[in-house]
């Protein structure tokens, strides 16, 4: 059996001869088939057999050696002619081509196997809020003067203390004073009012008269007696005391308002 390189060279020579020769004189198909069989035998490692070549039958001596041998029909291999030509190529070329295909296919598989990396999501920038308008400073409202009721309460408490009337608390005295005005609205009689205060409070008759007179002057001056004969001495004393104290309180209140106005004119003062 010839070696593989010799077979490859013979196949190339036959292929070139078949291309150059159009008509007769070219290599026979039998030679080409035999070379392909040898190449396949080299590839598979099986021993080469020639089933298509029949040994000549030698007679008892009558026929010469070169007598025409009766040939059996060749067994057709199911390999097409084009497949045989491809198999005749050197295995080195086939190995190089296969390696190239593997190298080309590997990056595609690697790239397809790797999951597509999603770009990190970038949060949209927060809109910048417009600056809040600065509200102009509120003008300082002038404080209202002390109400007439506050001045009346202060004058009523001061008059009772001046007359020596005991006071459990200022609220207790003011509550009794308003109760006197409510009573006089129903029964406009000074003596009855004094009796009412004495019965509903801790004070005696003289102290109740002082409380009743002070309540009329401070909270309900419309309830004072119409004639001077009906005016009790306690009422007259309480009236004079309350008028004096109320005048003093009003003067003090005026001074406080003037001082407050002067302070507002000074920069940096609230």
mmCIF file of C-alpha atoms in Angstrom, residues 37-250:
data_model
loop_
_atom_site.group_PDB
_atom_site.id
_atom_site.type_symbol
_atom_site.label_atom_id
_atom_site.label_comp_id
_atom_site.label_asym_id
_atom_site.label_seq_id
_atom_site.Cartn_x
_atom_site.Cartn_y
_atom_site.Cartn_z
ATOM 1 C CA UNK A 37 -10.246 3.726 -2.004
ATOM 2 C CA UNK A 38 -6.658 3.814 -0.827
ATOM 3 C CA UNK A 39 -7.147 7.249 0.725
ATOM 4 C CA UNK A 40 -10.247 6.079 2.573
ATOM 5 C CA UNK A 41 -8.401 2.995 3.745
ATOM 6 C CA UNK A 42 -5.622 5.225 5.149
ATOM 7 C CA UNK A 43 -8.195 7.419 6.865
ATOM 8 C CA UNK A 44 -10.154 4.596 8.498
ATOM 9 C CA UNK A 45 -7.140 2.346 9.121
ATOM 10 C CA UNK A 46 -8.777 -0.705 7.463
ATOM 11 C CA UNK A 47 -6.802 -2.958 5.078
ATOM 12 C CA UNK A 48 -7.190 -2.195 1.402
ATOM 13 C CA UNK A 49 -9.118 -4.721 -0.644
ATOM 14 C CA UNK A 50 -9.863 -4.611 -4.331
ATOM 15 C CA UNK A 51 -13.202 -6.272 -4.747
ATOM 16 C CA UNK A 52 -13.557 -4.741 -8.162
ATOM 17 C CA UNK A 53 -10.415 -6.425 -9.507
ATOM 18 C CA UNK A 54 -10.782 -10.105 -10.290
ATOM 19 C CA UNK A 55 -7.813 -12.412 -10.476
ATOM 20 C CA UNK A 56 -7.390 -13.940 -13.956
ATOM 21 C CA UNK A 57 -8.296 -17.556 -14.136
ATOM 22 C CA UNK A 58 -5.291 -19.599 -15.261
ATOM 23 C CA UNK A 59 -6.086 -22.699 -17.197
ATOM 24 C CA UNK A 60 -4.285 -26.037 -17.201
ATOM 25 C CA UNK A 61 -1.693 -24.645 -19.510
ATOM 26 C CA UNK A 62 -3.583 -23.921 -22.631
ATOM 27 C CA UNK A 63 -4.203 -20.223 -22.016
ATOM 28 C CA UNK A 64 -1.361 -17.723 -21.922
ATOM 29 C CA UNK A 65 -0.703 -15.565 -18.812
ATOM 30 C CA UNK A 66 -1.873 -12.435 -20.519
ATOM 31 C CA UNK A 67 -5.124 -13.955 -21.494
ATOM 32 C CA UNK A 68 -8.002 -11.707 -21.153
ATOM 33 C CA UNK A 69 -9.263 -12.014 -17.616
ATOM 34 C CA UNK A 70 -12.909 -12.147 -17.013
ATOM 35 C CA UNK A 71 -13.737 -9.289 -14.749
ATOM 36 C CA UNK A 72 -16.658 -9.210 -12.382
ATOM 37 C CA UNK A 73 -18.673 -6.055 -12.287
ATOM 38 C CA UNK A 74 -17.253 -3.506 -9.811
ATOM 39 C CA UNK A 75 -19.075 -2.928 -6.547
ATOM 40 C CA UNK A 76 -20.257 0.663 -6.524
ATOM 41 C CA UNK A 77 -19.512 2.522 -3.391
ATOM 42 C CA UNK A 78 -22.303 4.874 -2.428
ATOM 43 C CA UNK A 79 -19.894 7.796 -2.230
ATOM 44 C CA UNK A 80 -20.534 10.470 -4.824
ATOM 45 C CA UNK A 81 -17.706 11.654 -6.980
ATOM 46 C CA UNK A 82 -17.670 15.132 -5.409
ATOM 47 C CA UNK A 83 -17.512 13.689 -1.888
ATOM 48 C CA UNK A 84 -14.548 11.618 -2.967
ATOM 49 C CA UNK A 85 -12.715 14.697 -4.190
ATOM 50 C CA UNK A 86 -13.317 16.459 -0.882
ATOM 51 C CA UNK A 87 -12.072 13.446 1.026
ATOM 52 C CA UNK A 88 -8.926 13.486 -1.083
ATOM 53 C CA UNK A 89 -7.868 16.845 0.299
ATOM 54 C CA UNK A 90 -5.137 16.813 2.906
ATOM 55 C CA UNK A 91 -6.441 16.375 6.427
ATOM 56 C CA UNK A 92 -4.296 19.289 7.541
ATOM 57 C CA UNK A 93 -6.401 21.637 5.432
ATOM 58 C CA UNK A 94 -9.584 20.136 6.838
ATOM 59 C CA UNK A 95 -8.264 20.524 10.400
ATOM 60 C CA UNK A 96 -7.330 24.171 9.771
ATOM 61 C CA UNK A 97 -10.794 24.924 8.356
ATOM 62 C CA UNK A 98 -12.526 23.204 11.290
ATOM 63 C CA UNK A 99 -10.395 25.128 13.799
ATOM 64 C CA UNK A 100 -11.298 28.388 12.048
ATOM 65 C CA UNK A 101 -15.007 27.582 12.242
ATOM 66 C CA UNK A 102 -14.676 26.746 15.938
ATOM 67 C CA UNK A 103 -12.816 29.996 16.608
ATOM 68 C CA UNK A 104 -15.446 32.016 14.742
ATOM 69 C CA UNK A 105 -18.304 30.339 16.575
ATOM 70 C CA UNK A 106 -16.847 30.592 20.076
ATOM 71 C CA UNK A 107 -17.144 34.399 20.508
ATOM 72 C CA UNK A 108 -20.743 34.278 19.282
ATOM 73 C CA UNK A 109 -21.645 31.600 21.831
ATOM 74 C CA UNK A 110 -19.831 33.465 24.564
ATOM 75 C CA UNK A 111 -21.507 36.713 23.656
ATOM 76 C CA UNK A 112 -24.928 35.067 23.422
ATOM 77 C CA UNK A 113 -24.418 33.198 26.714
ATOM 78 C CA UNK A 114 -23.621 36.331 28.628
ATOM 79 C CA UNK A 115 -26.758 38.191 29.682
ATOM 80 C CA UNK A 116 -27.085 41.637 28.336
ATOM 81 C CA UNK A 117 -25.954 44.099 30.925
ATOM 82 C CA UNK A 118 -28.619 46.642 31.609
ATOM 83 C CA UNK A 119 -27.262 50.136 32.088
ATOM 84 C CA UNK A 120 -27.807 51.458 35.588
ATOM 85 C CA UNK A 121 -30.921 53.497 35.802
ATOM 86 C CA UNK A 122 -30.174 57.121 36.402
ATOM 87 C CA UNK A 123 -32.762 58.897 38.502
ATOM 88 C CA UNK A 124 -33.990 62.094 36.890
ATOM 89 C CA UNK A 125 -32.766 65.190 38.689
ATOM 90 C CA UNK A 126 -35.227 66.614 41.113
ATOM 91 C CA UNK A 127 -36.708 69.895 39.983
ATOM 92 C CA UNK A 128 -35.400 72.826 41.918
ATOM 93 C CA UNK A 129 -38.216 74.457 43.793
ATOM 94 C CA UNK A 130 -38.487 78.170 43.181
ATOM 95 C CA UNK A 131 -37.487 80.263 46.158
ATOM 96 C CA UNK A 132 -40.342 81.130 48.406
ATOM 97 C CA UNK A 133 -41.256 84.775 48.315
ATOM 98 C CA UNK A 134 -40.229 86.544 51.451
ATOM 99 C CA UNK A 135 -43.263 87.984 53.102
ATOM 100 C CA UNK A 136 -42.875 91.582 54.154
ATOM 101 C CA UNK A 137 -42.727 92.054 57.897
ATOM 102 C CA UNK A 138 -46.104 92.549 59.414
ATOM 103 C CA UNK A 139 -46.626 96.018 60.776
ATOM 104 C CA UNK A 140 -46.796 96.098 64.515
ATOM 105 C CA UNK A 141 -50.367 96.758 65.404
ATOM 106 C CA UNK A 142 -50.720 99.329 68.114
ATOM 107 C CA UNK A 143 -51.976 97.757 71.252
ATOM 108 C CA UNK A 144 -55.442 98.820 72.207
ATOM 109 C CA UNK A 145 -55.753 100.684 75.457
ATOM 110 C CA UNK A 146 -56.964 98.805 78.449
ATOM 111 C CA UNK A 147 -60.666 98.208 78.223
ATOM 112 C CA UNK A 148 -63.116 100.004 80.391
ATOM 113 C CA UNK A 149 -63.920 96.741 82.184
ATOM 114 C CA UNK A 150 -60.292 96.203 83.251
ATOM 115 C CA UNK A 151 -60.086 99.733 84.572
ATOM 116 C CA UNK A 152 -63.425 99.292 86.378
ATOM 117 C CA UNK A 153 -62.261 96.039 87.965
ATOM 118 C CA UNK A 154 -59.034 97.648 89.180
ATOM 119 C CA UNK A 155 -60.893 100.676 90.540
ATOM 120 C CA UNK A 156 -63.500 98.486 92.273
ATOM 121 C CA UNK A 157 -60.873 96.326 94.009
ATOM 122 C CA UNK A 158 -58.805 99.379 94.992
ATOM 123 C CA UNK A 159 -61.871 101.161 96.482
ATOM 124 C CA UNK A 160 -62.858 98.136 98.577
ATOM 125 C CA UNK A 161 -59.300 97.800 99.896
ATOM 126 C CA UNK A 162 -59.260 101.530 100.665
ATOM 127 C CA UNK A 163 -62.470 101.175 102.709
ATOM 128 C CA UNK A 164 -61.065 98.180 104.572
ATOM 129 C CA UNK A 165 -63.425 95.578 103.130
ATOM 130 C CA UNK A 166 -61.890 92.056 103.482
ATOM 131 C CA UNK A 167 -61.456 90.320 100.109
ATOM 132 C CA UNK A 168 -61.067 86.530 99.909
ATOM 133 C CA UNK A 169 -59.960 87.053 96.303
ATOM 134 C CA UNK A 170 -60.363 89.577 93.535
ATOM 135 C CA UNK A 171 -62.551 87.168 91.557
ATOM 136 C CA UNK A 172 -64.869 86.748 94.545
ATOM 137 C CA UNK A 173 -65.326 90.527 94.893
ATOM 138 C CA UNK A 174 -65.882 91.055 91.147
ATOM 139 C CA UNK A 175 -68.446 88.223 91.044
ATOM 140 C CA UNK A 176 -70.394 89.838 93.901
ATOM 141 C CA UNK A 177 -70.204 93.218 92.177
ATOM 142 C CA UNK A 178 -71.743 91.876 88.947
ATOM 143 C CA UNK A 179 -74.396 90.053 90.998
ATOM 144 C CA UNK A 180 -75.386 93.427 92.567
ATOM 145 C CA UNK A 181 -75.894 94.951 89.114
ATOM 146 C CA UNK A 182 -78.021 91.969 88.054
ATOM 147 C CA UNK A 183 -80.160 92.382 91.191
ATOM 148 C CA UNK A 184 -80.635 96.140 90.670
ATOM 149 C CA UNK A 185 -81.697 95.484 87.076
ATOM 150 C CA UNK A 186 -84.628 93.480 88.507
ATOM 151 C CA UNK A 187 -85.292 95.533 91.655
ATOM 152 C CA UNK A 188 -83.788 99.015 91.517
ATOM 153 C CA UNK A 189 -83.551 99.592 95.275
ATOM 154 C CA UNK A 190 -80.291 100.313 97.049
ATOM 155 C CA UNK A 191 -81.370 98.993 100.460
ATOM 156 C CA UNK A 192 -82.625 95.738 98.988
ATOM 157 C CA UNK A 193 -79.349 95.348 97.124
ATOM 158 C CA UNK A 194 -77.372 95.819 100.339
ATOM 159 C CA UNK A 195 -79.511 93.196 102.049
ATOM 160 C CA UNK A 196 -78.946 90.825 99.087
ATOM 161 C CA UNK A 197 -75.186 91.212 99.335
ATOM 162 C CA UNK A 198 -75.200 90.651 103.071
ATOM 163 C CA UNK A 199 -77.230 87.447 102.752
ATOM 164 C CA UNK A 200 -75.131 86.002 99.898
ATOM 165 C CA UNK A 201 -71.612 86.935 101.054
ATOM 166 C CA UNK A 202 -69.272 86.956 104.030
ATOM 167 C CA UNK A 203 -69.607 90.677 104.647
ATOM 168 C CA UNK A 204 -71.628 92.469 107.349
ATOM 169 C CA UNK A 205 -74.180 95.252 106.778
ATOM 170 C CA UNK A 206 -71.610 98.084 106.575
ATOM 171 C CA UNK A 207 -69.232 96.103 104.317
ATOM 172 C CA UNK A 208 -72.172 94.992 102.129
ATOM 173 C CA UNK A 209 -73.171 98.670 101.724
ATOM 174 C CA UNK A 210 -69.581 99.484 100.603
ATOM 175 C CA UNK A 211 -69.613 96.596 98.134
ATOM 176 C CA UNK A 212 -73.037 97.584 96.743
ATOM 177 C CA UNK A 213 -72.043 101.233 96.298
ATOM 178 C CA UNK A 214 -68.753 100.283 94.642
ATOM 179 C CA UNK A 215 -70.508 97.853 92.289
ATOM 180 C CA UNK A 216 -72.950 100.572 91.144
ATOM 181 C CA UNK A 217 -70.169 103.100 90.479
ATOM 182 C CA UNK A 218 -67.854 100.554 88.739
ATOM 183 C CA UNK A 219 -70.221 98.304 86.757
ATOM 184 C CA UNK A 220 -73.713 99.802 86.516
ATOM 185 C CA UNK A 221 -73.764 103.584 87.030
ATOM 186 C CA UNK A 222 -77.248 103.677 85.445
ATOM 187 C CA UNK A 223 -78.554 102.000 88.600
ATOM 188 C CA UNK A 224 -77.522 104.756 90.988
ATOM 189 C CA UNK A 225 -80.349 106.398 93.033
ATOM 190 C CA UNK A 226 -82.268 109.101 91.186
ATOM 191 C CA UNK A 227 -82.559 111.526 94.122
ATOM 192 C CA UNK A 228 -79.955 112.637 96.560
ATOM 193 C CA UNK A 229 -82.195 111.752 99.534
ATOM 194 C CA UNK A 230 -82.095 108.114 98.594
ATOM 195 C CA UNK A 231 -78.304 108.110 98.407
ATOM 196 C CA UNK A 232 -76.791 106.418 101.419
ATOM 197 C CA UNK A 233 -73.651 107.769 103.058
ATOM 198 C CA UNK A 234 -71.862 104.564 102.138
ATOM 199 C CA UNK A 235 -72.734 105.113 98.529
ATOM 200 C CA UNK A 236 -71.481 108.678 98.613
ATOM 201 C CA UNK A 237 -68.206 107.594 100.193
ATOM 202 C CA UNK A 238 -67.774 104.760 97.716
ATOM 203 C CA UNK A 239 -68.608 107.077 94.820
ATOM 204 C CA UNK A 240 -66.002 109.616 95.789
ATOM 205 C CA UNK A 241 -63.381 106.964 96.391
ATOM 206 C CA UNK A 242 -64.093 105.191 93.121
ATOM 207 C CA UNK A 243 -64.020 108.397 91.111
ATOM 208 C CA UNK A 244 -60.683 109.343 92.585
ATOM 209 C CA UNK A 245 -59.187 105.892 92.040
ATOM 210 C CA UNK A 246 -60.583 105.662 88.525
ATOM 211 C CA UNK A 247 -59.043 109.024 87.652
ATOM 212 C CA UNK A 248 -55.703 107.856 88.944
ATOM 213 C CA UNK A 249 -55.925 104.638 86.951
ATOM 214 C CA UNK A 250 -56.795 106.488 83.761
#
